[in-house]
mmCIF file of C-alpha atoms in Angstrom:
data_model
loop_
_atom_site.group_PDB
_atom_site.id
_atom_site.type_symbol
_atom_site.label_atom_id
_atom_site.label_comp_id
_atom_site.label_asym_id
_atom_site.label_seq_id
_atom_site.Cartn_x
_atom_site.Cartn_y
_atom_site.Cartn_z
ATOM 1 C CA MET A 11 0.036 0.040 0.079
ATOM 2 C CA LEU A 12 1.271 3.417 -0.855
ATOM 3 C CA TYR A 13 0.440 6.767 0.783
ATOM 4 C CA ASN A 14 0.633 10.302 -0.742
ATOM 5 C CA GLU A 15 1.958 11.787 2.425
ATOM 6 C CA SER A 16 4.013 14.451 0.457
ATOM 7 C CA ASN A 17 0.776 15.525 -1.121
ATOM 8 C CA LEU A 18 2.013 15.419 -4.655
ATOM 9 C CA ASP A 19 -0.358 16.630 -7.346
ATOM 10 C CA LEU A 20 -2.215 13.581 -8.926
ATOM 11 C CA SER A 21 -0.470 14.103 -12.309
ATOM 12 C CA VAL A 22 2.712 12.820 -10.891
ATOM 13 C CA ALA A 23 1.547 10.859 -7.989
ATOM 14 C CA LEU A 24 -0.183 8.435 -10.441
ATOM 15 C CA TRP A 25 3.073 8.192 -12.437
ATOM 16 C CA LEU A 26 4.849 7.049 -9.301
ATOM 17 C CA ALA A 27 2.249 4.731 -7.922
ATOM 18 C CA VAL A 28 2.096 2.474 -10.948
ATOM 19 C CA ASP A 29 4.671 -0.242 -10.911
ATOM 20 C CA THR A 30 5.149 -1.938 -14.415
ATOM 21 C CA TYR A 31 7.823 -4.309 -13.166
ATOM 22 C CA GLU A 32 6.689 -7.970 -13.764
ATOM 23 C CA HIS A 33 6.201 -9.709 -10.374
ATOM 24 C CA ASP A 34 5.857 -13.338 -9.897
ATOM 25 C CA ALA A 35 6.005 -14.921 -6.493
ATOM 26 C CA SER A 36 6.816 -18.432 -8.116
ATOM 27 C CA VAL A 37 10.276 -17.184 -9.402
ATOM 28 C CA ILE A 38 13.373 -15.412 -8.101
ATOM 29 C CA SER A 39 14.909 -12.749 -10.224
ATOM 30 C CA ALA A 40 18.576 -12.097 -11.012
ATOM 31 C CA THR A 41 18.361 -8.777 -8.987
ATOM 32 C CA GLN A 42 16.697 -10.538 -6.065
ATOM 33 C CA LEU A 43 19.586 -13.002 -5.788
ATOM 34 C CA LEU A 44 21.904 -10.112 -5.359
ATOM 35 C CA LYS A 45 19.981 -8.952 -2.219
ATOM 36 C CA PRO A 46 21.064 -10.168 1.345
ATOM 37 C CA THR A 47 19.625 -13.517 2.385
ATOM 38 C CA LYS A 48 17.926 -11.792 5.307
ATOM 39 C CA GLN A 49 16.193 -9.422 3.080
ATOM 40 C CA ILE A 50 14.875 -12.140 0.608
ATOM 41 C CA VAL A 51 13.536 -14.359 3.414
ATOM 42 C CA LEU A 52 11.934 -11.689 5.511
ATOM 43 C CA ALA A 53 10.214 -9.982 2.525
ATOM 44 C CA SER A 54 8.361 -13.120 1.900
ATOM 45 C CA ARG A 55 6.940 -12.888 5.429
ATOM 46 C CA VAL A 56 5.512 -9.495 5.164
ATOM 47 C CA ARG A 57 2.161 -9.279 3.930
ATOM 48 C CA PRO A 58 1.458 -7.052 0.921
ATOM 49 C CA GLU A 59 -0.695 -4.588 3.009
ATOM 50 C CA HIS A 60 2.029 -4.034 5.374
ATOM 51 C CA LYS A 61 4.585 -3.074 2.659
ATOM 52 C CA VAL A 62 3.683 0.693 2.876
ATOM 53 C CA GLY A 63 5.583 3.908 2.023
ATOM 54 C CA ASP A 64 5.290 7.289 0.628
ATOM 55 C CA VAL A 65 4.865 7.273 -3.036
ATOM 56 C CA VAL A 66 7.686 10.072 -3.362
ATOM 57 C CA ASN A 67 10.126 7.412 -2.438
ATOM 58 C CA ARG A 68 9.656 5.940 -5.910
ATOM 59 C CA VAL A 69 11.015 8.953 -7.748
ATOM 60 C CA PRO A 70 14.592 7.233 -8.391
ATOM 61 C CA SER A 71 12.952 3.992 -9.712
ATOM 62 C CA ALA A 72 10.499 5.889 -11.802
ATOM 63 C CA ILE A 73 13.188 7.920 -13.301
ATOM 64 C CA GLY A 74 15.105 4.783 -14.030
ATOM 65 C CA THR A 75 12.185 3.118 -15.570
ATOM 66 C CA ALA A 76 11.494 6.185 -17.856
ATOM 67 C CA ILE A 77 15.024 6.059 -19.067
ATOM 68 C CA HIS A 78 14.914 2.427 -19.752
ATOM 69 C CA ASP A 79 11.493 2.764 -21.482
ATOM 70 C CA SER A 80 12.882 5.658 -23.791
ATOM 71 C CA ILE A 81 16.058 3.959 -24.788
ATOM 72 C CA GLU A 82 13.943 0.686 -25.683
ATOM 73 C CA LYS A 83 11.502 3.010 -27.689
ATOM 74 C CA MET A 84 14.282 4.656 -29.683
ATOM 75 C CA TRP A 85 16.054 1.349 -30.526
ATOM 76 C CA CYS A 86 12.758 -0.569 -31.491
ATOM 77 C CA ASN A 87 11.084 2.378 -33.294
ATOM 78 C CA HIS A 88 13.714 4.846 -34.452
ATOM 79 C CA TYR A 89 17.002 3.074 -34.750
ATOM 80 C CA ARG A 90 17.264 3.562 -38.506
ATOM 81 C CA THR A 91 16.833 7.435 -38.151
ATOM 82 C CA GLY A 92 19.179 7.603 -35.181
ATOM 83 C CA LEU A 93 22.012 5.676 -36.645
ATOM 84 C CA ALA A 94 21.768 7.661 -39.823
ATOM 85 C CA GLU A 95 22.098 10.883 -37.751
ATOM 86 C CA LEU A 96 25.215 9.343 -36.345
ATOM 87 C CA GLY A 97 26.661 8.868 -39.699
ATOM 88 C CA TYR A 98 26.421 4.972 -40.122
ATOM 89 C CA LYS A 99 26.212 3.883 -43.592
ATOM 90 C CA ARG A 100 23.038 2.283 -44.933
ATOM 91 C CA ASP A 101 24.253 -1.249 -45.325
ATOM 92 C CA ILE A 102 25.225 -1.297 -41.527
ATOM 93 C CA ILE A 103 21.724 0.070 -40.655
ATOM 94 C CA ASP A 104 20.157 -2.515 -42.919
ATOM 95 C CA SER A 105 22.041 -5.416 -41.310
ATOM 96 C CA ILE A 106 20.487 -4.811 -37.880
ATOM 97 C CA VAL A 107 17.778 -7.324 -36.793
ATOM 98 C CA MET A 108 15.841 -6.079 -33.684
ATOM 99 C CA ASN A 109 14.775 -8.627 -31.171
ATOM 100 C CA PRO A 110 14.813 -11.857 -33.362
ATOM 101 C CA THR A 111 13.101 -14.849 -32.023
ATOM 102 C CA PRO A 112 15.368 -17.857 -31.169
ATOM 103 C CA GLU A 113 14.258 -19.324 -34.578
ATOM 104 C CA GLN A 114 15.027 -16.158 -36.522
ATOM 105 C CA ALA A 115 18.463 -15.869 -34.671
ATOM 106 C CA LYS A 116 19.340 -19.212 -35.967
ATOM 107 C CA LEU A 117 18.838 -18.025 -39.528
ATOM 108 C CA LEU A 118 20.788 -14.864 -39.397
ATOM 109 C CA GLY A 119 23.748 -14.358 -41.838
ATOM 110 C CA ASP A 120 27.433 -13.553 -40.848
ATOM 111 C CA ASP A 121 26.658 -9.923 -41.972
ATOM 112 C CA GLU A 122 23.497 -9.446 -39.814
ATOM 113 C CA ILE A 123 23.695 -7.967 -36.261
ATOM 114 C CA ALA A 124 21.210 -9.146 -33.652
ATOM 115 C CA VAL A 125 20.136 -6.444 -31.177
ATOM 116 C CA TYR A 126 18.022 -7.214 -28.101
ATOM 117 C CA THR A 127 16.403 -4.877 -25.773
ATOM 118 C CA GLU A 128 14.649 -5.671 -22.369
ATOM 119 C CA ARG A 129 14.752 -9.332 -22.982
ATOM 120 C CA ARG A 130 13.410 -11.574 -20.338
ATOM 121 C CA VAL A 131 14.732 -15.102 -19.902
ATOM 122 C CA LYS A 132 14.126 -17.894 -17.331
ATOM 123 C CA LYS A 133 15.897 -21.128 -16.285
ATOM 124 C CA VAL A 134 15.134 -23.795 -13.549
ATOM 125 C CA LEU A 135 17.935 -24.760 -11.246
ATOM 126 C CA ASP A 136 17.524 -27.095 -8.322
ATOM 127 C CA GLY A 137 13.711 -26.781 -8.750
ATOM 128 C CA VAL A 138 13.742 -23.040 -8.568
ATOM 129 C CA THR A 139 12.754 -20.870 -11.480
ATOM 130 C CA ILE A 140 15.243 -18.035 -11.981
ATOM 131 C CA SER A 141 14.428 -15.141 -14.309
ATOM 132 C CA GLY A 142 16.238 -12.029 -15.518
ATOM 133 C CA GLU A 143 15.375 -9.117 -17.842
ATOM 134 C CA TYR A 144 18.678 -7.514 -19.233
ATOM 135 C CA ASP A 145 18.508 -4.160 -20.794
ATOM 136 C CA PHE A 146 20.434 -4.468 -23.972
ATOM 137 C CA CYS A 147 22.600 -6.839 -25.816
ATOM 138 C CA ALA A 148 24.537 -6.396 -29.287
ATOM 139 C CA GLU A 149 27.096 -8.573 -30.792
ATOM 140 C CA GLY A 150 26.917 -10.748 -27.531
ATOM 141 C CA ARG A 151 27.888 -8.111 -25.016
ATOM 142 C CA VAL A 152 25.188 -7.597 -22.412
ATOM 143 C CA GLU A 153 24.639 -4.063 -21.104
ATOM 144 C CA ASP A 154 22.840 -2.591 -18.141
ATOM 145 C CA PHE A 155 21.616 1.065 -17.866
ATOM 146 C CA LYS A 156 22.162 2.727 -14.484
ATOM 147 C CA SER A 157 20.689 6.045 -13.708
ATOM 148 C CA THR A 158 22.618 7.160 -10.506
ATOM 149 C CA LYS A 159 24.573 9.812 -8.903
ATOM 150 C CA THR A 160 28.199 10.369 -9.754
ATOM 151 C CA TYR A 161 29.531 9.008 -6.270
ATOM 152 C CA ALA A 162 28.398 5.571 -7.455
ATOM 153 C CA TYR A 163 30.843 5.663 -10.158
ATOM 154 C CA GLN A 164 33.673 7.352 -8.273
ATOM 155 C CA LYS A 165 33.501 4.714 -5.318
ATOM 156 C CA GLY A 166 33.082 1.651 -7.461
ATOM 157 C CA THR A 167 31.585 -0.019 -4.455
ATOM 158 C CA LYS A 168 28.722 -1.810 -6.593
ATOM 159 C CA ASP A 169 31.205 -3.426 -9.180
ATOM 160 C CA GLU A 170 30.873 -6.871 -7.602
ATOM 161 C CA ASP A 171 27.102 -6.717 -7.639
ATOM 162 C CA TYR A 172 27.302 -5.582 -11.332
ATOM 163 C CA ARG A 173 29.692 -8.424 -12.121
ATOM 164 C CA LEU A 174 27.230 -10.990 -10.650
ATOM 165 C CA GLN A 175 24.281 -9.436 -12.297
ATOM 166 C CA GLY A 176 25.784 -9.606 -15.708
ATOM 167 C CA SER A 177 27.137 -13.066 -15.095
ATOM 168 C CA ILE A 178 23.551 -14.385 -14.097
ATOM 169 C CA TYR A 179 22.190 -12.827 -17.390
ATOM 170 C CA ARG A 180 24.956 -14.616 -19.260
ATOM 171 C CA TRP A 181 24.185 -17.833 -17.360
ATOM 172 C CA LEU A 182 20.462 -17.470 -18.201
ATOM 173 C CA ASP A 183 20.967 -16.717 -21.991
ATOM 174 C CA PRO A 184 24.297 -18.076 -23.089
ATOM 175 C CA GLU A 185 23.443 -18.406 -26.695
ATOM 176 C CA VAL A 186 22.688 -14.642 -26.889
ATOM 177 C CA ILE A 187 25.140 -13.165 -24.370
ATOM 178 C CA THR A 188 28.478 -14.664 -25.511
ATOM 179 C CA SER A 189 31.064 -12.024 -24.493
ATOM 180 C CA ASP A 190 33.251 -12.376 -21.414
ATOM 181 C CA GLN A 191 32.557 -8.744 -20.531
ATOM 182 C CA MET A 192 29.771 -6.465 -19.857
ATOM 183 C CA ALA A 193 29.181 -2.813 -19.872
ATOM 184 C CA ILE A 194 27.423 -0.750 -17.226
ATOM 185 C CA GLN A 195 26.091 2.321 -18.902
ATOM 186 C CA PHE A 196 26.089 5.020 -16.250
ATOM 187 C CA ILE A 197 23.525 7.896 -16.733
ATOM 188 C CA PHE A 198 24.420 10.510 -14.129
ATOM 189 C CA THR A 199 21.592 12.415 -12.609
ATOM 190 C CA ASP A 200 23.757 14.979 -10.902
ATOM 191 C CA TRP A 201 26.629 15.369 -13.273
ATOM 192 C CA LYS A 202 28.138 18.909 -13.556
ATOM 193 C CA GLN A 203 30.642 20.104 -16.116
ATOM 194 C CA SER A 204 32.431 22.409 -13.866
ATOM 195 C CA LEU A 205 33.198 19.509 -11.476
ATOM 196 C CA ALA A 206 34.325 17.280 -14.345
ATOM 197 C CA ILE A 207 36.852 19.961 -15.332
ATOM 198 C CA ALA A 208 38.148 20.396 -11.783
ATOM 199 C CA GLY A 209 37.866 16.717 -10.645
ATOM 200 C CA ALA A 210 39.450 14.712 -13.468
ATOM 201 C CA ALA A 211 42.233 13.461 -11.105
ATOM 202 C CA ASN A 212 39.416 12.511 -8.521
ATOM 203 C CA ASN A 213 37.839 10.042 -10.760
ATOM 204 C CA TYR A 214 34.932 12.318 -11.434
ATOM 205 C CA PRO A 215 33.261 11.196 -14.750
ATOM 206 C CA GLN A 216 34.339 13.393 -17.666
ATOM 207 C CA THR A 217 30.904 13.049 -19.463
ATOM 208 C CA PRO A 218 27.242 12.771 -18.168
ATOM 209 C CA VAL A 219 27.130 9.154 -19.587
ATOM 210 C CA ILE A 220 29.867 6.590 -19.391
ATOM 211 C CA ALA A 221 30.463 2.883 -20.306
ATOM 212 C CA HIS A 222 31.993 1.124 -17.477
ATOM 213 C CA LYS A 223 33.352 -2.241 -18.578
ATOM 214 C CA ILE A 224 33.332 -5.308 -16.237
ATOM 215 C CA ASP A 225 34.762 -8.828 -16.738
ATOM 216 C CA LEU A 226 32.093 -11.646 -16.085
ATOM 217 C CA LEU A 227 32.385 -14.778 -14.087
ATOM 218 C CA SER A 228 32.684 -18.078 -15.996
ATOM 219 C CA TYR A 229 29.372 -19.976 -16.603
ATOM 220 C CA GLU A 230 30.506 -22.612 -14.066
ATOM 221 C CA GLU A 231 31.442 -20.157 -11.453
ATOM 222 C CA THR A 232 28.240 -18.413 -11.824
ATOM 223 C CA GLU A 233 26.175 -21.506 -11.450
ATOM 224 C CA GLU A 234 27.897 -22.443 -8.446
ATOM 225 C CA TRP A 235 27.234 -19.067 -6.818
ATOM 226 C CA ILE A 236 23.568 -19.270 -7.594
ATOM 227 C CA LYS A 237 23.399 -22.870 -6.246
ATOM 228 C CA ASN A 238 25.044 -21.673 -2.968
ATOM 229 C CA LYS A 239 22.724 -18.579 -2.694
ATOM 230 C CA LEU A 240 19.596 -20.758 -3.241
ATOM 231 C CA ALA A 241 20.563 -23.303 -0.621
ATOM 232 C CA GLU A 242 21.362 -20.479 1.878
ATOM 233 C CA VAL A 243 17.878 -18.923 1.263
ATOM 234 C CA ALA A 244 16.093 -22.534 1.580
ATOM 235 C CA ALA A 245 18.063 -23.142 4.718
ATOM 236 C CA CYS A 246 16.817 -19.864 6.321
ATOM 237 C CA GLN A 247 13.156 -19.958 5.091
ATOM 238 C CA ASP A 248 11.774 -21.150 8.563
ATOM 239 C CA LEU A 249 14.422 -19.867 10.835
ATOM 240 C CA PRO A 250 13.469 -17.364 13.448
ATOM 241 C CA GLU A 251 14.457 -13.903 12.351
ATOM 242 C CA SER A 252 17.258 -13.706 14.936
ATOM 243 C CA GLU A 253 18.939 -16.866 13.496
ATOM 244 C CA ILE A 254 19.129 -15.652 9.732
ATOM 245 C CA PRO A 255 22.486 -14.251 8.991
ATOM 246 C CA ARG A 256 22.700 -10.514 9.506
ATOM 247 C CA CYS A 257 23.121 -8.020 6.718
ATOM 248 C CA THR A 258 26.604 -6.969 6.367
ATOM 249 C CA ASP A 259 27.872 -3.140 6.606
ATOM 250 C CA GLU A 260 28.214 -3.252 2.939
ATOM 251 C CA GLN A 261 24.787 -4.605 2.123
ATOM 252 C CA LEU A 262 23.443 -2.027 4.607
ATOM 253 C CA TRP A 263 25.155 0.827 2.664
ATOM 254 C CA ARG A 264 26.545 1.768 6.008
ATOM 255 C CA ASP A 265 28.770 4.979 6.299
ATOM 256 C CA LYS A 266 32.326 4.324 7.598
ATOM 257 C CA PRO A 267 32.783 5.283 11.228
ATOM 258 C CA VAL A 268 34.479 8.595 12.217
ATOM 259 C CA TYR A 269 36.806 9.009 15.253
ATOM 260 C CA LYS A 270 36.393 12.404 16.575
ATOM 261 C CA TYR A 271 38.997 14.071 18.577
ATOM 262 C CA TYR A 272 38.113 16.784 21.029
ATOM 263 C CA ALA A 273 40.941 18.806 22.657
ATOM 264 C CA ASN A 274 38.607 19.628 25.502
ATOM 265 C CA PRO A 275 36.832 16.584 26.951
ATOM 266 C CA GLU A 276 34.191 18.869 28.493
ATOM 267 C CA LYS A 277 33.199 20.395 25.227
ATOM 268 C CA THR A 278 32.033 17.509 22.995
ATOM 269 C CA GLU A 279 28.740 18.964 21.863
ATOM 270 C CA GLY A 280 30.018 21.040 18.907
ATOM 271 C CA ARG A 281 32.418 20.389 16.216
ATOM 272 C CA ALA A 282 35.324 18.143 16.818
ATOM 273 C CA THR A 283 38.873 19.466 16.769
ATOM 274 C CA LYS A 284 39.883 16.865 14.272
ATOM 275 C CA ASN A 285 38.214 13.865 12.603
ATOM 276 C CA PHE A 286 39.964 10.388 11.744
ATOM 277 C CA ASP A 287 38.946 7.535 9.530
ATOM 278 C CA SER A 288 40.984 5.109 11.754
ATOM 279 C CA SER A 289 40.773 4.555 15.509
ATOM 280 C CA ILE A 290 44.541 3.770 15.470
ATOM 281 C CA ASP A 291 45.403 7.181 13.880
ATOM 282 C CA ALA A 292 42.744 8.892 16.186
ATOM 283 C CA ASP A 293 44.523 7.194 19.316
ATOM 284 C CA ALA A 294 48.015 8.159 18.115
ATOM 285 C CA TRP A 295 46.898 11.701 17.712
ATOM 286 C CA LEU A 296 45.578 11.609 21.372
ATOM 287 C CA ARG A 297 48.774 10.322 22.694
ATOM 288 C CA SER A 298 50.779 12.901 20.861
ATOM 289 C CA LYS A 299 48.621 15.745 22.315
ATOM 290 C CA GLY A 300 48.523 14.290 25.814
ATOM 291 C CA LYS A 301 45.150 15.498 26.381
ATOM 292 C CA GLY A 302 41.685 15.469 25.060
ATOM 293 C CA ILE A 303 39.283 12.646 24.226
ATOM 294 C CA VAL A 304 38.438 10.469 21.164
ATOM 295 C CA ILE A 305 34.651 9.685 20.555
ATOM 296 C CA PRO A 306 33.624 7.264 17.862
ATOM 297 C CA ALA A 307 30.680 8.082 15.639
ATOM 298 C CA MET A 308 29.362 4.893 14.179
ATOM 299 C CA GLY A 309 28.363 4.919 10.510
ATOM 300 C CA LYS A 310 24.580 5.415 9.552
ATOM 301 C CA VAL A 311 22.750 2.762 7.940
ATOM 302 C CA ARG A 312 20.965 3.690 4.616
ATOM 303 C CA ALA A 313 19.666 0.515 2.851
ATOM 304 C CA CYS A 314 17.029 -0.611 5.428
ATOM 305 C CA GLY A 315 14.520 1.870 4.268
ATOM 306 C CA TYR A 316 14.427 0.205 0.844
ATOM 307 C CA CYS A 317 13.986 -3.304 2.055
ATOM 308 C CA GLU A 318 10.602 -5.043 1.808
ATOM 309 C CA GLY A 319 11.172 -7.110 4.952
ATOM 310 C CA PHE A 320 11.504 -3.818 6.962
ATOM 311 C CA THR A 321 8.574 -4.394 9.268
ATOM 312 C CA ALA A 322 9.725 -7.992 10.253
ATOM 313 C CA CYS A 323 13.498 -7.204 10.920
ATOM 314 C CA ALA A 324 14.855 -6.768 14.416
ATOM 315 C CA GLN A 325 18.341 -5.793 13.105
ATOM 316 C CA LYS A 326 17.079 -2.587 11.885
ATOM 317 C CA ASP A 327 15.429 -1.926 15.216
ATOM 318 C CA GLU A 328 18.679 -2.033 16.663
ATOM 319 C CA TYR A 329 19.994 0.830 14.445
ATOM 320 C CA ALA A 330 16.966 2.794 15.066
ATOM 321 C CA ALA A 331 17.290 2.685 18.751
ATOM 322 C CA ALA A 332 20.962 3.821 18.509
ATOM 323 C CA GLY A 333 19.836 6.706 16.264
ATOM 324 C CA LEU A 334 21.928 5.205 13.236
ATOM 325 C CA LEU A 335 18.960 4.470 10.953
ATOM 326 C CA VAL A 336 18.559 6.854 7.881
#
């Protein structure tokens, strides 16, 4: 159930309220497999009417969906015009075959190029149906479109998730996805040219769209990872919440702790004299000064608010009680 607590006008509230993603309780998707086991299990225990939230929280996903839909529309309906505008020759344009069926793909000539958009595939493993819908594939290389902020690219903390996602797509559709490499097409929602000029040395993206290439796992490695994940989820299905493996700091998008040094132990309410990322460095500074105090500020947790198992989770209650839940 959704609420319009932000009192958005109906024109945009409706846009955000409608979810066009294909949900099927009998299958597990590639993106679901990447989620923490605790989130997967607890989400199945929360009744739909208890999965509530403000419709405004869907803005990022709605923007992402809009971008995906627009790219697919351009390729399916206007690729000839677009490629001609980009200077491609007529024989190249004529060689493209959009979204061929498996039967049609077998009949393609060596001079024809199959291009797939938003292709959904399924496969059964250990009695479980796994599905995935990849964004784009041409000449055997799968691509995924990510509308995100620049820090996601700069930090690179999601690369392993991207690698697994692309590897699962190839495992699902190995006849179409044949390349050992995928591309994440980053589309930055907060890119600024001024920061690009000033931040070239700080890994700031130099254009608002960047292709980030990632090597995939082998087919065998991917299948082994999926088997292990399915086994872990199955083993936890009937466990009490407290016995399900806890989400890690990385899975929780937890900020790193900050160790705050205050020169005057009696004045710790305001700004710290100096901040450290390491307790060792902070303690060394304290010893060198011979006075003061170091107070650790634990990192805040940011992922819980996006979890469908939120209401059934006691781990998030700990963070809430400690004032660490964003």
